Amino acid sequence: MDAYDEDSRGPQAPDGSAGTRLPEEPPEHDPPSPPRTGVAALSPRYQVAAALALAVVAVAGCVHLLMVFLSLAPANTVTKQHGQAVQDWVYPEFEQNWKLFAPNPLQQNIAVQVRAEVRMRDGGLRTTGWTDLSAQDGAAIDGNLVPSHTQQNELRRAWDFLAATHAADNRPVGMRGSLSEQYLRRIVVMRLYRDDPTSREGVIQRVQVRSSTTNVQPPPWSRERISAKPVYRVLPWWALTSDEAAGGVR
Amino acid sequence: MNRLSPTLSRGIARVTEAALGPYQSAVIRIGFAGTWLLFLLREFPHRQELYGPSGPWGWNLAKELTDDNHAFTALLWSDGQLWFECCYALAILASAALLLGWRTRTASLLFMVGVLSLQNRSVFVGDGGDNVLHLMSIYLVFTRCGQVWSLDARRAARGAAARARGEHVPADRVGPVLWAVLGLALGTATLTGRFHDWLIPALLWTAWAALGLWWAVGRRAAWREPRTLLDVIANVLHNGALVVIMAEACLIYATAGWYKVQGSRWQDGTAVYYPLHLDYFSPWPALADLMSSSGTIMMIVAYGTVMVQVAFPFTLFNRRVKNVLLVLMMTEHAVIAVVLGLPFFSLAMIAADAVFLPTSFLRRLGDLAARARGRLARRAGLTVPAPRSPEESTADHVGFSA
């Protein structure tokens, strides 16, 4: 465990890490001999308190690590019996997911596309063509050393959220399903008003979102062959709230 | 049993008498605070869209979700634009203060509040990097991460030097004022019923009370023993938190590695090819094509990644092997930063890796940074107050290179 530290000679004096502490007392002896620290410097009464603190910290640390471990481990005998306790401990602040590109990395490009029904100034109703918002994100990321979360995560994860909270027939599941719909709708409306020439000219009435999933073509040196044709998942038209239609999402 | 008890008492003495790994804890403090600070500055133009009250993940949506999952966020205490701007600015200031080690413990608490407030406000814009910072911001609160490379350490060293010369050192004013202001804020938030869950408020109140106690106990020369007890508790907390931070880093690698072992793409050696060709993770398509032009290289990278991730926790028992893997992992993350366009994730991971760096290396790094700073200051001319020489600053083990 302490392989990280070949030399623990740090400053032994208490540090300035506590926001409000006052400077140390001047040393009583000259030259100052380093005062004994740790439990050894304490009388038995205080040693009990120190031992108690040590025990509490040790137990809390071990329990915490065990809970985090169980939350990360695959479903097993222990989590089947005590899953709720693990969840209660870990959520919401210690939630974590480290299945990074695992077990398999994503092998499809999922593009979110949108079209809108716009009430023009002359009163006419126009339906725009499909706009590929993910392609816009991809273009913004190209050649970018520091892609923004707005380009890399916002739409991508909003779609993941929606896909995870919707049944195969596109019906929302639970409160999160409804939240995910509102979220995705607000993203696409914001972006249409920002970039789509037709939408900017009028007032958006309804929007329709679809995803286009295309397999990443296998590497040239592998002999695999897979379809290059995109698969679409088309969601129903969504009506906007008055706030969204008025460009209230910024 | 007879041989066990001296070992045990030596162990207890070690974890109670000092906050171990002062350089390691300082380097992760600088790493995490710096990553979050750079992120906040980078997203400054996009802050409304990501976290603002009328962004796509609007105030009402966020409120509905946090009412359900009880995550802590101060951003939802008001839907006002001013409140949002203040919170964002405070999050920036707290990161800067933690980076510099100014009132480190208080800064770490404010840093945590900033990280949690922003991330829990908009959970769906984050990625693995945010997740690392989220956890570490909580763990950092328990550490004494300002022992070296911090303004606090410099202030303490100057105070000690002045006292050694027999000079009078004026009492600290900033600390008590800061404490009172934050206590007022905490009290207001509690009395107006802003907190919904117990964990974070309890942590904040405990820390606030402990800081007050620390100050009070430090005032009386006669209270030597309570002071030592508080010092022991602070050391134990620090050492425990450092173990948790190291274990967390191991859990990250173990999870990432062991789940990859099960994946068919990692087994057939093509796994690395795919992220390189996802539109969202390929800022440099030509570079990605170049890297994936050889199936053999791709397979070596895929297998190497899995092996390193699975092996890392076990190599902690051997310094030399651990250091080799550390170099490999930091290099891989640096490559990921550019090739997959994930700079902040990579920075956060490199900061987490840094907790395992050897002290000798970190001290050399500190000396180098102090010397570079000295040169810079000299070049800037005489308008800058003369910096302390690197020799002087290393003599008391305090480098001011943060």
XYZ file of C-alpha atoms in Angstrom:
652
model
C 0.000 0.000 0.000
C 2.767 2.420 0.758
C 4.744 1.512 -2.285
C 4.048 5.036 -3.455
C 6.262 6.473 -0.838
C 9.892 5.671 -0.481
C 10.558 8.621 1.715
C 7.935 9.885 4.031
C 10.002 12.766 5.325
C 7.413 15.396 4.956
C 7.085 18.391 7.090
C 6.184 16.940 10.431
C 4.780 20.129 11.794
C 1.038 20.484 11.410
C 0.326 22.183 8.155
C -1.593 25.236 7.222
C -4.357 23.220 5.703
C -6.966 24.230 8.190
C -8.520 27.430 7.076
C -8.702 29.188 10.355
C -5.815 27.959 12.375
C -3.459 30.230 14.127
C 0.295 29.978 13.928
C 1.944 27.358 16.069
C 3.006 28.126 19.575
C 6.639 29.096 19.778
C 8.834 26.193 20.805
C 9.598 26.187 24.493
C 13.126 24.913 24.216
C 15.994 26.313 22.301
C 17.152 24.610 20.139
C 13.695 23.214 19.592
C 13.458 19.484 19.907
C 10.677 18.141 17.737
C 7.678 17.625 20.024
C 6.420 14.098 20.257
C 3.396 13.672 18.079
C 0.911 10.945 17.405
C -0.778 8.854 20.050
C 2.487 8.498 21.974
C 2.300 12.138 22.986
C -1.121 11.729 24.573
C -2.192 10.772 28.063
C -4.262 7.570 28.354
C -7.569 9.449 28.443
C -6.826 11.139 25.149
C -5.340 7.972 23.755
C -8.758 6.359 24.064
C -10.277 9.166 22.022
C -7.508 8.830 19.428
C -7.966 5.067 19.241
C -11.689 5.561 18.805
C -11.093 8.020 15.969
C -8.673 5.601 14.341
C -11.180 2.771 14.595
C -14.032 4.866 13.191
C -11.947 6.068 10.247
C -10.624 2.564 9.532
C -14.087 1.004 9.624
C -15.693 3.797 7.601
C -12.945 3.588 4.977
C -13.223 -0.181 4.654
C -17.022 -0.160 4.492
C -16.959 2.582 1.898
C -14.481 0.745 -0.307
C -16.434 -2.479 0.060
C -19.661 -0.752 -0.950
C -18.034 0.892 -3.954
C -16.489 -2.430 -4.918
C -19.858 -4.168 -4.730
C -21.497 -1.433 -6.770
C -18.903 -1.962 -9.509
C -18.785 -5.758 -9.414
C -21.082 -7.823 -11.635
C -24.314 -9.022 -10.010
C -23.344 -11.665 -7.475
C -24.533 -13.551 -4.410
C -23.843 -10.655 -2.053
C -25.413 -7.952 -4.203
C -28.483 -10.125 -4.691
C -29.014 -10.120 -0.935
C -27.775 -6.647 -0.036
C -28.178 -4.747 -3.291
C -30.406 -2.123 -1.702
C -27.882 -1.338 1.037
C -25.144 -0.956 -1.573
C -27.340 1.340 -3.663
C -28.304 3.432 -0.662
C -24.666 3.909 0.272
C -23.327 4.696 -3.159
C -26.095 6.857 -4.653
C -26.168 9.635 -5.487
C -22.777 11.113 -4.609
C -20.529 8.064 -5.028
C -22.112 6.752 -8.181
C -19.509 5.631 -10.688
C -19.139 3.783 -13.921
C -15.759 2.665 -15.153
C -16.763 0.299 -17.926
C -14.787 2.550 -20.237
C -15.063 1.149 -23.756
C -15.906 -2.158 -22.026
C -16.825 -4.943 -22.370
C -16.898 -3.805 -25.999
C -16.436 -0.299 -27.372
C -19.351 1.247 -29.229
C -19.098 0.198 -32.865
C -21.802 2.382 -34.337
C -22.104 6.032 -35.105
C -25.442 7.168 -33.759
C -26.502 10.445 -35.317
C -29.431 12.454 -33.983
C -31.376 14.253 -36.688
C -34.277 16.643 -36.413
C -36.884 18.350 -38.548
C -39.356 21.017 -37.582
C -42.726 22.381 -38.487
C -42.390 26.131 -38.562
C -45.098 28.787 -38.638
C -43.672 31.409 -40.967
C -44.286 35.134 -40.651
C -46.735 35.071 -43.540
C -48.822 32.554 -41.602
C -47.832 29.580 -43.747
C -46.639 26.308 -42.232
C -43.347 24.873 -43.442
C -41.686 21.576 -42.656
C -37.932 21.696 -42.777
C -35.685 18.948 -44.071
C -33.760 16.714 -41.696
C -30.840 18.431 -39.972
C -28.042 16.174 -38.735
C -27.111 17.707 -35.387
C -24.534 15.018 -34.616
C -22.767 15.785 -37.869
C -22.564 19.403 -36.708
C -21.062 18.182 -33.434
C -18.584 16.005 -35.316
C -17.530 18.944 -37.472
C -17.065 21.095 -34.359
C -14.897 18.401 -32.771
C -12.722 17.918 -35.861
C -9.325 19.494 -35.324
C -10.369 20.624 -31.855
C -7.850 20.105 -29.040
C -10.417 20.875 -26.343
C -13.900 19.832 -27.473
C -16.644 21.327 -25.333
C -19.088 19.162 -23.410
C -21.770 20.925 -25.475
C -20.269 19.356 -28.607
C -19.152 15.991 -27.315
C -21.576 15.008 -24.561
C -24.792 17.016 -24.575
C -26.666 15.580 -27.540
C -24.931 12.199 -27.464
C -25.781 11.541 -23.845
C -29.264 13.041 -24.169
C -29.962 10.440 -26.830
C -28.505 7.669 -24.640
C -30.723 8.876 -21.798
C -33.779 8.808 -24.043
C -32.947 5.393 -25.458
C -32.463 4.010 -21.954
C -35.807 5.343 -20.722
C -38.000 4.452 -23.697
C -39.555 1.185 -24.712
C -39.019 -0.213 -28.189
C -42.314 1.382 -29.301
C -40.890 4.805 -28.299
C -43.168 5.174 -25.283
C -41.482 6.877 -22.301
C -40.911 4.776 -19.197
C -41.493 6.520 -15.869
C -40.536 10.012 -14.784
C -37.108 9.758 -16.385
C -38.626 8.846 -19.721
C -40.655 12.028 -19.660
C -37.648 14.073 -18.503
C -35.499 12.681 -21.286
C -38.082 13.692 -23.899
C -38.283 17.244 -22.621
C -34.480 17.413 -22.474
C -33.937 16.213 -26.023
C -36.724 18.453 -27.311
C -35.184 21.487 -25.644
C -31.757 20.679 -27.106
C -33.017 20.327 -30.656
C -35.203 23.429 -30.445
C -32.314 25.479 -29.066
C -30.073 24.315 -31.868
C -32.649 24.829 -34.589
C -33.208 28.406 -33.489
C -29.462 28.865 -33.412
C -28.519 27.416 -36.776
C -31.504 26.484 -38.937
C -32.361 29.286 -41.401
C -36.046 28.342 -41.700
C -36.602 28.057 -37.976
C -34.949 31.412 -37.408
C -37.463 33.018 -39.766
C -40.546 31.770 -37.945
C -41.871 30.065 -34.850
C -41.343 26.340 -34.408
C -44.596 24.498 -33.702
C -43.502 20.877 -33.574
C -40.299 18.900 -33.935
C -39.551 15.327 -34.897
C -36.373 13.525 -33.951
C -34.861 10.404 -35.432
C -31.647 8.546 -34.893
C -29.564 7.183 -37.689
C -27.324 4.316 -36.645
C -24.483 3.349 -38.948
C -21.983 0.600 -38.277
C -18.367 1.649 -38.146
C -16.858 -0.276 -41.023
C -14.451 -2.947 -39.784
C -10.756 -2.228 -40.279
C -9.354 -2.936 -43.725
C -7.073 -5.632 -42.338
C -9.976 -7.627 -40.872
C -12.043 -9.859 -43.115
C -15.367 -8.922 -41.548
C -18.164 -7.526 -43.657
C -21.097 -5.653 -42.241
C -23.875 -3.521 -43.590
C -23.114 0.122 -44.206
C -26.768 1.089 -44.434
C -28.054 3.370 -41.694
C -30.891 2.154 -39.488
C -33.410 4.796 -38.483
C -35.432 5.067 -35.344
C -38.090 7.702 -35.842
C -39.791 9.251 -32.842
C -43.259 10.806 -32.952
C -43.739 14.533 -33.505
C -43.478 16.541 -30.313
C -45.367 19.797 -29.719
C -43.408 22.627 -28.123
C -44.298 24.491 -24.961
C -44.857 28.212 -25.436
C -41.565 28.985 -23.696
C -39.630 26.704 -26.020
C -41.409 28.074 -29.093
C -40.522 31.600 -28.023
C -36.836 30.709 -27.946
C -36.652 30.456 -24.162
C -34.028 27.715 -24.230
C -30.570 29.247 -24.293
C 0.695 -12.459 18.554
C 3.899 -11.326 20.258
C 5.437 -10.257 17.006
C 2.218 -8.768 15.778
C 1.835 -6.210 18.514
C 5.076 -4.239 17.905
C 4.213 -4.145 14.215
C 0.731 -2.978 15.051
C 1.902 -0.277 17.411
C 4.495 0.893 14.894
C 1.724 1.072 12.322
C -0.533 3.024 14.647
C 2.293 5.407 15.481
C 2.925 5.963 11.802
C -0.645 6.767 10.802
C -1.297 8.977 13.815
C 1.867 11.049 13.986
C 2.010 12.351 10.434
C -0.125 13.013 7.390
C 1.705 10.687 5.021
C 2.484 11.390 1.402
C 2.597 15.212 1.625
C 3.878 15.509 -1.944
C 1.442 12.977 -3.336
C -1.517 14.677 -1.697
C -0.287 18.066 -2.911
C 0.146 16.878 -6.482
C -3.376 15.430 -6.661
C -4.751 18.606 -5.107
C -3.054 20.636 -7.823
C -4.051 18.092 -10.470
C -7.756 17.896 -9.688
C -8.184 21.583 -8.887
C -6.269 22.499 -12.030
C -8.297 20.167 -14.234
C -11.592 21.531 -12.950
C -10.354 25.125 -13.195
C -9.285 24.639 -16.823
C -12.593 22.938 -17.563
C -14.610 25.789 -16.044
C -12.602 28.357 -17.999
C -12.922 26.368 -21.212
C -16.687 26.062 -20.790
C -17.123 29.660 -19.681
C -18.666 30.645 -23.035
C -20.970 27.596 -22.823
C -21.846 27.857 -19.158
C -25.472 28.898 -19.804
C -26.112 25.984 -22.109
C -24.552 23.454 -19.759
C -25.621 24.637 -16.312
C -27.726 27.781 -16.674
C -31.339 28.052 -15.463
C -32.770 28.255 -18.990
C -30.418 25.789 -20.663
C -31.722 22.628 -22.342
C -31.542 20.748 -19.044
C -33.729 23.462 -17.589
C -34.059 24.375 -13.950
C -37.395 22.555 -13.616
C -36.105 19.349 -15.176
C -33.050 19.340 -12.913
C -35.236 20.062 -9.896
C -37.506 17.147 -10.699
C -34.565 14.776 -11.019
C -32.711 15.892 -7.882
C -35.935 15.806 -5.865
C -35.963 12.154 -6.834
C -32.299 11.188 -6.415
C -31.414 13.667 -3.598
C -28.109 14.710 -5.134
C -26.603 17.865 -3.644
C -26.561 21.013 -5.709
C -26.593 24.610 -4.575
C -27.441 25.739 -8.107
C -31.068 24.738 -7.669
C -31.550 26.898 -4.595
C -32.682 29.661 -6.919
C -33.571 29.850 -10.601
C -32.186 33.369 -10.849
C -29.546 34.270 -13.404
C -27.506 36.166 -10.826
C -27.363 33.179 -8.482
C -26.111 31.005 -11.311
C -23.400 33.472 -12.303
C -22.271 33.816 -8.681
C -22.075 30.044 -8.249
C -20.044 29.608 -11.427
C -17.676 32.406 -10.402
C -17.333 30.943 -6.906
C -16.574 27.527 -8.359
C -13.772 29.103 -10.408
C -12.401 30.967 -7.388
C -12.566 27.868 -5.177
C -10.623 25.833 -7.748
C -8.001 28.543 -7.991
C -7.713 28.765 -4.200
C -7.345 25.005 -3.892
C -4.804 24.919 -6.707
C -2.686 27.509 -4.911
C -3.285 26.029 -1.494
C -4.822 29.189 -0.077
C -6.728 28.213 3.112
C -6.541 24.730 1.738
C -9.130 22.998 3.912
C -11.753 25.682 3.384
C -10.889 25.845 -0.302
C -11.307 22.083 -0.619
C -14.780 22.304 0.926
C -15.794 25.099 -1.432
C -14.237 23.187 -4.322
C -16.385 20.183 -3.455
C -19.498 22.340 -3.238
C -18.658 23.814 -6.640
C -18.010 20.475 -8.315
C -21.109 18.803 -6.894
C -23.339 21.808 -7.536
C -22.457 22.034 -11.214
C -22.245 18.326 -11.962
C -25.377 17.306 -10.084
C -27.217 20.211 -11.665
C -26.616 18.735 -15.132
C -25.684 15.087 -14.795
C -26.216 14.327 -18.450
C -23.439 16.494 -19.836
C -20.635 14.810 -17.917
C -18.296 11.974 -18.804
C -15.751 9.781 -17.030
C -13.557 12.780 -16.281
C -16.386 14.522 -14.434
C -17.033 11.308 -12.528
C -13.418 11.155 -11.319
C -13.492 14.798 -10.212
C -16.838 14.297 -8.477
C -15.476 11.521 -6.260
C -12.079 13.051 -5.685
C -13.532 16.432 -4.706
C -15.258 14.675 -1.810
C -12.212 12.624 -0.812
C -9.880 15.645 -0.974
C -11.853 17.343 1.795
C -10.497 14.792 4.257
C -6.854 15.220 3.314
C -4.214 17.659 4.554
C -3.228 18.364 1.002
C -1.666 21.763 1.632
C 1.434 20.633 3.517
C 3.727 21.461 0.615
C 3.511 23.497 -2.590
C 0.876 25.771 -1.147
C 0.404 29.339 0.019
C -0.580 27.922 3.401
C 2.789 26.178 3.687
C 4.567 29.367 2.704
C 2.632 31.376 5.278
C 3.361 28.792 7.970
C 7.073 28.731 7.060
C 7.301 32.531 7.104
C 5.506 32.662 10.432
C 7.824 30.060 11.905
C 10.889 31.848 10.567
C 9.710 35.159 11.980
C 9.065 33.592 15.366
C 12.487 31.963 15.296
C 13.963 35.431 14.823
C 11.949 36.527 17.821
C 9.612 38.763 15.832
C 5.995 39.205 16.706
C 3.667 37.472 14.287
C 0.287 39.181 14.076
C -2.740 36.962 14.647
C -4.505 35.612 11.584
C -7.477 37.768 10.633
C -8.571 36.246 7.358
C -9.243 32.797 8.785
C -11.783 33.794 11.450
C -13.557 36.150 9.042
C -13.777 33.451 6.396
C -15.045 31.024 8.998
C -17.726 33.423 10.223
C -18.926 34.262 6.716
C -19.138 30.622 5.690
C -20.872 29.733 8.946
C -23.446 32.411 8.236
C -23.978 31.058 4.718
C -24.272 27.508 5.974
C -26.695 28.545 8.698
C -28.842 30.468 6.244
C -28.979 27.537 3.861
C -29.943 25.199 6.673
C -32.565 27.448 8.267
C -34.224 28.193 4.938
C -34.490 24.471 4.319
C -32.243 24.250 1.253
C -30.740 20.893 2.138
C -32.682 17.781 1.242
C -30.195 15.034 1.916
C -28.036 14.703 5.036
C -24.598 13.632 3.731
C -23.127 16.813 2.263
C -24.695 19.218 4.821
C -23.426 17.005 7.652
C -19.961 17.025 6.110
C -20.004 20.806 5.742
C -21.240 21.431 9.278
C -18.738 18.979 10.771
C -15.861 20.565 8.896
C -17.003 24.028 9.917
C -17.248 23.043 13.581
C -13.884 21.285 13.425
C -12.186 24.338 11.929
C -13.633 26.472 14.704
C -12.505 23.999 17.323
C -9.045 23.854 15.785
C -8.740 27.614 15.979
C -10.040 27.782 19.544
C -7.751 25.024 20.777
C -4.770 26.599 19.033
C -5.191 29.858 20.955
C -4.399 28.493 24.400
C -0.870 27.379 25.124
C -2.152 25.217 27.963
C -4.305 23.130 25.642
C -1.404 21.187 24.287
C -3.058 17.828 24.633
C -6.397 18.605 22.939
C -4.346 20.188 20.182
C -2.309 17.029 19.739
C -5.499 14.962 19.741
C -6.991 17.090 16.961
C -3.730 16.768 15.087
C -3.863 12.984 15.467
C -7.454 12.874 14.222
C -6.546 15.085 11.255
C -3.635 12.764 10.428
C -5.774 9.649 10.698
C -8.456 11.177 8.469
C -5.841 12.246 5.945
C -4.183 8.848 5.833
C -7.525 7.082 5.567
C -8.621 9.365 2.749
C -5.342 8.802 0.923
C -5.898 5.040 1.106
C -9.432 5.524 -0.238
C -8.133 7.705 -3.076
C -5.518 5.112 -4.012
C -8.030 2.288 -3.763
C -10.464 4.280 -5.891
C -7.813 4.652 -8.590
C -7.218 0.891 -8.422
C -10.970 0.234 -8.668
C -11.149 2.395 -11.772
C -8.405 0.437 -13.482
C -9.571 -2.933 -12.242
C -13.146 -2.326 -13.402
C -12.048 -0.969 -16.765
C -9.616 -3.855 -17.232
C -11.637 -6.817 -16.007
C -14.740 -5.860 -18.001
C -12.606 -5.435 -21.104
C -11.269 -8.957 -20.694
C -14.809 -10.180 -21.332
C -15.280 -8.207 -24.554
C -14.954 -9.954 -27.889
C -13.411 -6.882 -29.511
C -10.686 -6.708 -26.903
C -10.101 -10.403 -27.402
C -9.802 -10.189 -31.177
C -7.592 -7.103 -30.867
C -9.722 -4.645 -32.830
C -11.231 -2.761 -29.882
C -9.031 0.327 -30.155
C -9.907 0.736 -33.829
C -13.576 1.481 -33.118
C -13.426 4.492 -30.768
C -10.887 5.983 -33.182
C -13.595 5.895 -35.847
C -16.533 7.217 -33.855
C -17.519 10.681 -35.036
C -17.723 11.933 -31.449
C -14.219 10.748 -30.552
C -12.139 11.402 -33.634
C -10.925 14.983 -33.757
C -8.035 13.965 -36.001
C -9.353 11.395 -38.499
C -6.095 11.279 -40.464
C -4.142 10.548 -37.301
C -6.647 7.852 -36.318
C -6.309 6.243 -39.744
C -2.546 6.336 -39.470
C -2.619 4.725 -36.021
C -5.033 2.017 -37.093
C -3.325 1.214 -40.376
C -1.603 -1.771 -38.824
C -3.676 -4.543 -37.322
C -0.682 -5.791 -35.390
C -0.121 -2.459 -33.680
C -3.833 -2.177 -32.865
C -3.775 -5.607 -31.297
C -0.666 -4.847 -29.245
C -2.282 -1.632 -27.978
C -5.538 -3.438 -27.131
C -3.841 -6.291 -25.307
C -1.363 -3.948 -23.665
C -4.156 -1.715 -22.373
C -6.048 -4.620 -20.835
C -2.931 -6.109 -19.283
C -1.794 -2.818 -17.770
C -5.237 -2.036 -16.367
C -5.739 -5.473 -14.869
C -2.195 -5.669 -13.534
C -1.849 -2.204 -12.072
C -3.359 -2.780 -8.590
C -1.104 -5.793 -8.065
C 2.055 -3.957 -9.076
C 1.688 -1.634 -6.090
C 3.557 -4.264 -4.115
C 6.639 -3.676 -6.199
C 7.930 -0.134 -6.563
C 9.863 -0.595 -9.751
C 7.162 -2.402 -11.714
C 4.580 0.046 -10.398
C 6.591 3.001 -11.670
C 6.967 1.446 -15.117
C 3.210 0.881 -15.378
C 2.587 4.401 -14.085
C 4.637 5.847 -16.934
C 2.767 3.648 -19.420
C -0.647 4.675 -18.105
C 0.131 8.373 -17.970
C 1.461 8.195 -21.516
C -1.630 6.371 -22.702
C -3.855 8.991 -21.105
C -1.849 11.785 -22.677
C -2.371 10.097 -26.068
C -6.096 9.634 -25.364
C -6.352 13.345 -24.522
C -5.410 14.269 -28.069
C -6.468 11.321 -30.200
C -9.928 10.796 -28.710
C -10.429 14.468 -27.884
C -10.839 13.876 -24.155
C -8.409 16.353 -22.567
C -10.194 16.847 -19.259
C -10.896 13.167 -18.715
C -7.238 12.435 -19.389
C -6.024 15.226 -17.125
C -8.210 13.956 -14.293
C -6.921 10.409 -14.771
C -3.310 11.581 -14.882
C -3.938 13.511 -11.653
C -5.349 10.348 -10.079
C -2.330 8.352 -11.287
C -0.043 10.953 -9.738
C -0.980 9.814 -6.233
C 1.288 6.824 -6.891
C 4.331 8.828 -7.974
C 7.449 8.343 -5.844
C 8.347 11.112 -3.413
C 11.876 11.530 -4.792
C 10.491 12.213 -8.251
C 7.905 14.665 -6.955
C 10.525 16.566 -4.978
C 12.767 16.841 -8.014
C 9.745 18.085 -9.942
C 9.065 20.647 -7.221
C 12.682 21.853 -7.274
C 12.590 22.173 -11.045
C 9.368 24.144 -10.909
C 10.711 26.396 -8.155
C 13.864 27.058 -10.151
C 11.871 27.775 -13.304
C 9.725 30.159 -11.320
C 12.785 31.882 -9.949
C 14.226 32.313 -13.449
C 10.940 33.663 -14.739
C 10.699 36.140 -11.884
C 14.273 37.305 -12.486
C 13.600 37.759 -16.163
C 10.514 39.783 -15.322
C 12.870 42.283 -13.763
C 13.069 44.138 -10.521
C 9.424 45.086 -10.353
C 8.718 41.685 -8.860
C 9.761 41.145 -5.255
C 12.799 38.912 -5.148
C 11.743 35.291 -4.953
C 13.172 33.026 -2.349
C 15.908 30.917 -3.815
C 15.109 27.301 -4.636
C 17.712 26.179 -2.101
C 15.914 28.035 0.606
C 12.545 26.723 -0.402
C 13.683 23.129 -0.567
C 15.466 23.422 2.723
C 12.163 23.438 4.538
C 10.638 21.051 2.025
C 8.325 23.652 0.658
C 8.322 24.283 -3.039
C 6.161 27.086 -4.255
C 5.616 25.738 -7.666
C 1.890 25.373 -7.528
